[in-house]
PDB file of C-alpha atoms in Angstrom:
ATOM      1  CA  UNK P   1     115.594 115.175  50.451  1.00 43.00           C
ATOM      2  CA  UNK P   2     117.787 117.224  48.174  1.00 45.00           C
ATOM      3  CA  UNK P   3     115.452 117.094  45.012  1.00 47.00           C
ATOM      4  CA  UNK P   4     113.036 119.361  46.632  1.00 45.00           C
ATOM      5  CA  UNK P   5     114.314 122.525  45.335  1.00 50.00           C
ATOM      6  CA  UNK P   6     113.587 121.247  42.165  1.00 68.00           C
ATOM      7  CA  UNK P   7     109.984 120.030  42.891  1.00 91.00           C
ATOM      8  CA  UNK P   8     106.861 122.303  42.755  1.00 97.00           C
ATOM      9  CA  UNK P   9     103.737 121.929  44.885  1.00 98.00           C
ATOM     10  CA  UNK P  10     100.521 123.094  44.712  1.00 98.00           C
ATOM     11  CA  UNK P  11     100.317 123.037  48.523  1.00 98.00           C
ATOM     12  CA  UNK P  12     102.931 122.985  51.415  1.00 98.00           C
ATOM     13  CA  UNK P  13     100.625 120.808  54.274  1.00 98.00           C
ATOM     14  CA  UNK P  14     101.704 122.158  57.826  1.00 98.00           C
ATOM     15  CA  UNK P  15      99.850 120.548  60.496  1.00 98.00           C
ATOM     16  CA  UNK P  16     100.331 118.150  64.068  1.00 97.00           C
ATOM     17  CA  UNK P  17     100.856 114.527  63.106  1.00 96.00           C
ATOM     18  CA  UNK P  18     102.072 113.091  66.797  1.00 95.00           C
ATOM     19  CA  UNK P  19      99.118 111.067  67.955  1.00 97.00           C
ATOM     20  CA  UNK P  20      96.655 109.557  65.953  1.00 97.00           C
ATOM     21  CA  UNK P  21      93.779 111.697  66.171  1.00 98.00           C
ATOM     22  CA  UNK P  22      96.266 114.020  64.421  1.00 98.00           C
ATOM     23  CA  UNK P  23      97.351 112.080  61.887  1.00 97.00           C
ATOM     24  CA  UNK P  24      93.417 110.951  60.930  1.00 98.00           C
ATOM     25  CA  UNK P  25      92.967 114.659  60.735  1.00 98.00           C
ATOM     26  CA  UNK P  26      96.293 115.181  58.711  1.00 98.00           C
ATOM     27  CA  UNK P  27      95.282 112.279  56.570  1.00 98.00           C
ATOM     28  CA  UNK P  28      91.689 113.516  55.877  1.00 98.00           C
ATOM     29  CA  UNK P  29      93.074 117.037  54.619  1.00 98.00           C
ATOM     30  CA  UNK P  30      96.048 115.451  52.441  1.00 98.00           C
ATOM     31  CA  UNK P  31      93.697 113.064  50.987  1.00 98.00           C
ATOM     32  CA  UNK P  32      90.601 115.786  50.108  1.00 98.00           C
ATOM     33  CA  UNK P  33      93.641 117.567  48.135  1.00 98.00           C
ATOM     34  CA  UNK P  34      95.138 114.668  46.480  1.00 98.00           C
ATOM     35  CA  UNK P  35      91.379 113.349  44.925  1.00 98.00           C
ATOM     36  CA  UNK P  36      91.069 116.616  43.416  1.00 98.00           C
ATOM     37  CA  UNK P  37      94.675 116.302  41.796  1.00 98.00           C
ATOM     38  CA  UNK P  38      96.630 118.727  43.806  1.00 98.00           C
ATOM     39  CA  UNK P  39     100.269 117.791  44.549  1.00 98.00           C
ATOM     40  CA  UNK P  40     101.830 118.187  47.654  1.00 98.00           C
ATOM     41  CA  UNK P  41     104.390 118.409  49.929  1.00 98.00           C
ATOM     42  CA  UNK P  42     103.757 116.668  52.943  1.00 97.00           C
ATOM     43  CA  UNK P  43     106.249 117.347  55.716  1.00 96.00           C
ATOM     44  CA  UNK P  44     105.100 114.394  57.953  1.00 93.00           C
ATOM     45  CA  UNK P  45     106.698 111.893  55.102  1.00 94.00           C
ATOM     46  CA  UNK P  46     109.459 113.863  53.863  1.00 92.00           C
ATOM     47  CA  UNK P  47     112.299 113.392  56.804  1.00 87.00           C
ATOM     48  CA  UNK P  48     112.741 111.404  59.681  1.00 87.00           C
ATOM     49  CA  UNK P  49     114.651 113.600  62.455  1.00 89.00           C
ATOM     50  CA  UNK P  50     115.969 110.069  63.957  1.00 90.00           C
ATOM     51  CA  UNK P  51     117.827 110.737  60.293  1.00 93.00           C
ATOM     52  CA  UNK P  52     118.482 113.986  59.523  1.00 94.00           C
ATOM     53  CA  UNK P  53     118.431 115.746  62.776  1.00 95.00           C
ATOM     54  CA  UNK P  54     116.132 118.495  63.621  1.00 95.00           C
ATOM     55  CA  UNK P  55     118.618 120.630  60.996  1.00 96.00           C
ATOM     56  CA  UNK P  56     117.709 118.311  58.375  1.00 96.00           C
ATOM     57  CA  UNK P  57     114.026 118.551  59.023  1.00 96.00           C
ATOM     58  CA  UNK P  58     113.837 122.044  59.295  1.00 97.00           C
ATOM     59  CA  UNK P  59     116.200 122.704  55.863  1.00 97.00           C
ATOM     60  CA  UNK P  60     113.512 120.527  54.285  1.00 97.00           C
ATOM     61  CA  UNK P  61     110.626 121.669  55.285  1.00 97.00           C
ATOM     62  CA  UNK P  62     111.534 125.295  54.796  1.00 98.00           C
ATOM     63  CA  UNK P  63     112.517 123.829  50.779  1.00 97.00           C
ATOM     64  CA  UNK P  64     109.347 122.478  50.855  1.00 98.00           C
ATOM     65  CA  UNK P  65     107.170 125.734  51.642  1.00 98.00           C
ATOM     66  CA  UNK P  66     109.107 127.668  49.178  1.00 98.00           C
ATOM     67  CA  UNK P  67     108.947 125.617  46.514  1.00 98.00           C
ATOM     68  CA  UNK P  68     104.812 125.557  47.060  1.00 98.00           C
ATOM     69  CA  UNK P  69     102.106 127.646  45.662  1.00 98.00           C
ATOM     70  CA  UNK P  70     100.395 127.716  48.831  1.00 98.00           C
ATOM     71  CA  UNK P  71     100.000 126.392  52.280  1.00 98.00           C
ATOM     72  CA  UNK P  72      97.768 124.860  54.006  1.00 98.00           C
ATOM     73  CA  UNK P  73      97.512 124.643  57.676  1.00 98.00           C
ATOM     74  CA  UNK P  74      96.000 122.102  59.949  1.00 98.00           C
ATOM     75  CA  UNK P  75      95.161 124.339  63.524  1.00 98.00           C
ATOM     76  CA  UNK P  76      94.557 121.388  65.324  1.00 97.00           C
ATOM     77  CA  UNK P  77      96.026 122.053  69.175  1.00 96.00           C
ATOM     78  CA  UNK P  78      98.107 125.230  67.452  1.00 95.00           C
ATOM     79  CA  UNK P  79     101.046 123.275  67.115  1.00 97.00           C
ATOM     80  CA  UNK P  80     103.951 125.756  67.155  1.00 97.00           C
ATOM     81  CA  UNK P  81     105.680 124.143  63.838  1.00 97.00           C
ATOM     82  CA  UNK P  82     102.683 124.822  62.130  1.00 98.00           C
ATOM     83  CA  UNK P  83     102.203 128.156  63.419  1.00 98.00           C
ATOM     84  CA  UNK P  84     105.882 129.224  62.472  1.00 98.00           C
ATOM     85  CA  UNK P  85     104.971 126.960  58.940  1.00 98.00           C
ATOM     86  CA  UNK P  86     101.966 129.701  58.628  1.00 98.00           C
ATOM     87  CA  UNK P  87     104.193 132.837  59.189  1.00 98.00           C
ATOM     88  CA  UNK P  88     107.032 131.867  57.451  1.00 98.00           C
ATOM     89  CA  UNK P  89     104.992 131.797  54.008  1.00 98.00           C
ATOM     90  CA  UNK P  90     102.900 134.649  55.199  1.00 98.00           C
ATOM     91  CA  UNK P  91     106.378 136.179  54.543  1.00 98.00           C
ATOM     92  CA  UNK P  92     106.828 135.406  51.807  1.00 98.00           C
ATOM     93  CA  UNK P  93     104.045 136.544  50.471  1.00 98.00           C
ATOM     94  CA  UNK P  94     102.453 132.593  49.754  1.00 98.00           C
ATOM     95  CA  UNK P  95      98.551 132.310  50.104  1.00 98.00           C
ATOM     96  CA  UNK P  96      98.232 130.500  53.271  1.00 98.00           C
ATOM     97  CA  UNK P  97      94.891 128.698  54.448  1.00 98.00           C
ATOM     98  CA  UNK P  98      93.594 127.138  57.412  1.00 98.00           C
ATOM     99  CA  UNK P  99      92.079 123.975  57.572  1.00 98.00           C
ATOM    100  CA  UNK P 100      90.454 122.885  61.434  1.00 98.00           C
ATOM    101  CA  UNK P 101      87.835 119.957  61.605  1.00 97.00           C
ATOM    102  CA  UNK P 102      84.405 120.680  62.545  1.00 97.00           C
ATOM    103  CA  UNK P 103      84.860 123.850  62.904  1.00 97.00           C
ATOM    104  CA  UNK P 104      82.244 125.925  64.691  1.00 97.00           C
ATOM    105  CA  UNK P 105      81.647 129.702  65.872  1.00 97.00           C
ATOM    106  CA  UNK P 106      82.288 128.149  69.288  1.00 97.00           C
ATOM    107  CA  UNK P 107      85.934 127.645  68.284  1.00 97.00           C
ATOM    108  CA  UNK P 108      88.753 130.182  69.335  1.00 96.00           C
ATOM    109  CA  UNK P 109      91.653 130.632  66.557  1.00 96.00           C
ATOM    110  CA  UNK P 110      94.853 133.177  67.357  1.00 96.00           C
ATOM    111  CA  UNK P 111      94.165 136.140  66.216  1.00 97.00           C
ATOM    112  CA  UNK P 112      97.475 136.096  64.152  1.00 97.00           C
ATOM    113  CA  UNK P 113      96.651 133.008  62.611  1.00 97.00           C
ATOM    114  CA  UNK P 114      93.353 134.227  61.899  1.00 97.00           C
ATOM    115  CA  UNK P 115      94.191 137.288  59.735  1.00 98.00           C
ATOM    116  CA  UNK P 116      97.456 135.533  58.328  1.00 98.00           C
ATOM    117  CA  UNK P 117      95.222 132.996  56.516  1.00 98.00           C
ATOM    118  CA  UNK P 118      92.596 133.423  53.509  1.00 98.00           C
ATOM    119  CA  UNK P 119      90.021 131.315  54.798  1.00 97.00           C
ATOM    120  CA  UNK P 120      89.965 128.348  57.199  1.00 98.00           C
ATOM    121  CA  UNK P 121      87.905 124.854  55.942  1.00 98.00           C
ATOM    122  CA  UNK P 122      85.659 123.088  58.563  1.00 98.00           C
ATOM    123  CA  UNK P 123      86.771 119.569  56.940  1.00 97.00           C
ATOM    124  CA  UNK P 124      87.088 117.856  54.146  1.00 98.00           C
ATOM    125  CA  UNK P 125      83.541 118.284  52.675  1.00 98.00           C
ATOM    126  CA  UNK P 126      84.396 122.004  52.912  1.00 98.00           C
ATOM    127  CA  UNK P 127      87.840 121.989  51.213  1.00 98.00           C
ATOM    128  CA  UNK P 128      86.252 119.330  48.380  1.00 98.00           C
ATOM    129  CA  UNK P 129      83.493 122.227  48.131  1.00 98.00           C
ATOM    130  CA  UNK P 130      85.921 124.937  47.373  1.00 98.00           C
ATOM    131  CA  UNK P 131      87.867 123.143  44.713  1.00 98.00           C
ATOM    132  CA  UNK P 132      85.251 121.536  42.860  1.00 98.00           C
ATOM    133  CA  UNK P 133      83.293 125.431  42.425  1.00 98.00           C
ATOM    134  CA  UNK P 134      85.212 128.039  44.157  1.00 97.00           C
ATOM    135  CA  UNK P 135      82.684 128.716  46.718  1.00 97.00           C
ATOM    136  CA  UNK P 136      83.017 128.711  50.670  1.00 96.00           C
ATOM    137  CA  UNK P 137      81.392 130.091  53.313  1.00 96.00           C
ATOM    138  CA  UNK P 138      83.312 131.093  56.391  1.00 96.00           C
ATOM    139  CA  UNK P 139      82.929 130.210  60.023  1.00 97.00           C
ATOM    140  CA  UNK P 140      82.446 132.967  61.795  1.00 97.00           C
ATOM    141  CA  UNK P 141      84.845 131.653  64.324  1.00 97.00           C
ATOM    142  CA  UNK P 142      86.087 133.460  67.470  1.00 97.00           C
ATOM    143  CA  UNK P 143      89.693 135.210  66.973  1.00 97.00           C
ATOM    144  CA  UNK P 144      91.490 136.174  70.205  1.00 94.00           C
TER     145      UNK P 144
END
């Protein structure tokens, strides 16, 4: 995708999209964002490694983050993509947030993860919460 340099995103969507409870999840966060008229760069559409190779997808993807305002981060089953997605614009110095369905104090998020991210969403009624007024509560979730 070589126009992507010359795109800009409001969010860079890193997340697990390899079996379908993923991708439901994926879909749920992408579409919150897109009803309240962000635009985005959404990895899982972008480049096909059967394509491009794993180079390809990785050149992309990287274009992709740094031509975003921000990223946002499924933590569904810490995929390791994701989690280098979420350092790589920590880096850089890009807001990064975390986005994990239903989630509850119960749940465990890496530590590094954790304090690399502004906030994480419990779902998609969170997210819609905090860009319709700006207001979210956190999880007190359980970093390790």
């Amino acid at each position: 995708m070589s126009d992507t340099q010359h795109d800009h995103y409001d969010f860079y969507v890193a997340g697990p999209f390899f079996d379908p409870e993923q991708a439901s999840s994926m879909e749920r966060l992408e579409r919150t964002l897109e009803d309240h008229g962000r635009k985005l760069f959404k990895p899982r559409f972008v480049s096909q490694i059967e394509e491009v190779g794993p180079e390809g997808c990785f050149a992309d993807d990287i274009a992709g983050i740094n031509a975003a305002d921000a990223v946002i981060a499924n933590l569904m089953d810490e995929d390791a993509g994701t989690m280098f997605e979420i350092g790589y614009a920590y880096a850089l110095g890009k807001p990064v947030y975390g986005y994990r369905d239903e989630l509850t104090p119960m749940d465990r998020v890496n530590l590094m993860v954790a304090q690399a991210v502004k906030m994480v969403f419990a779902g998609p009624e969170d997210l819609a919460k905090y860009l319709e007024t700006g207001e979210h509560e956190e999880v007190d979730y359980i970093q390790f």
